Amino acid sequence: MDNWIFLMLANILAGVALIKVPLEGTFLEGIIPVTTIIGILAVLIFSFYLLFKGVRFLFGKY
């Protein structure tokens, strides 16, 4: 398996961590919407990229 696949999975995991990070009650509470949006975008972008590469691999156009 290629190393870039693990990198994409790590990016998806980092996006999920940004969505779930508990910032309530800290001085970073004001950036909760920013971290949530960045996390959602990271999960969506890297998931769609992995799906696209998987479909291309299935049809032999890798």
C-alpha angles and dihedrals in degrees: 000000000000122000093232089068090060089048091054091048090049089052091052090050090050089052091052089049090053090052094049101039110124107230099155113123095020132100088257093065091108094065097055093108091049095051091046093052093046090048094050092047092049093051093047097045097047093041092052090046092053091047091050093049091046093052091047089051092050091054094046098248098118 
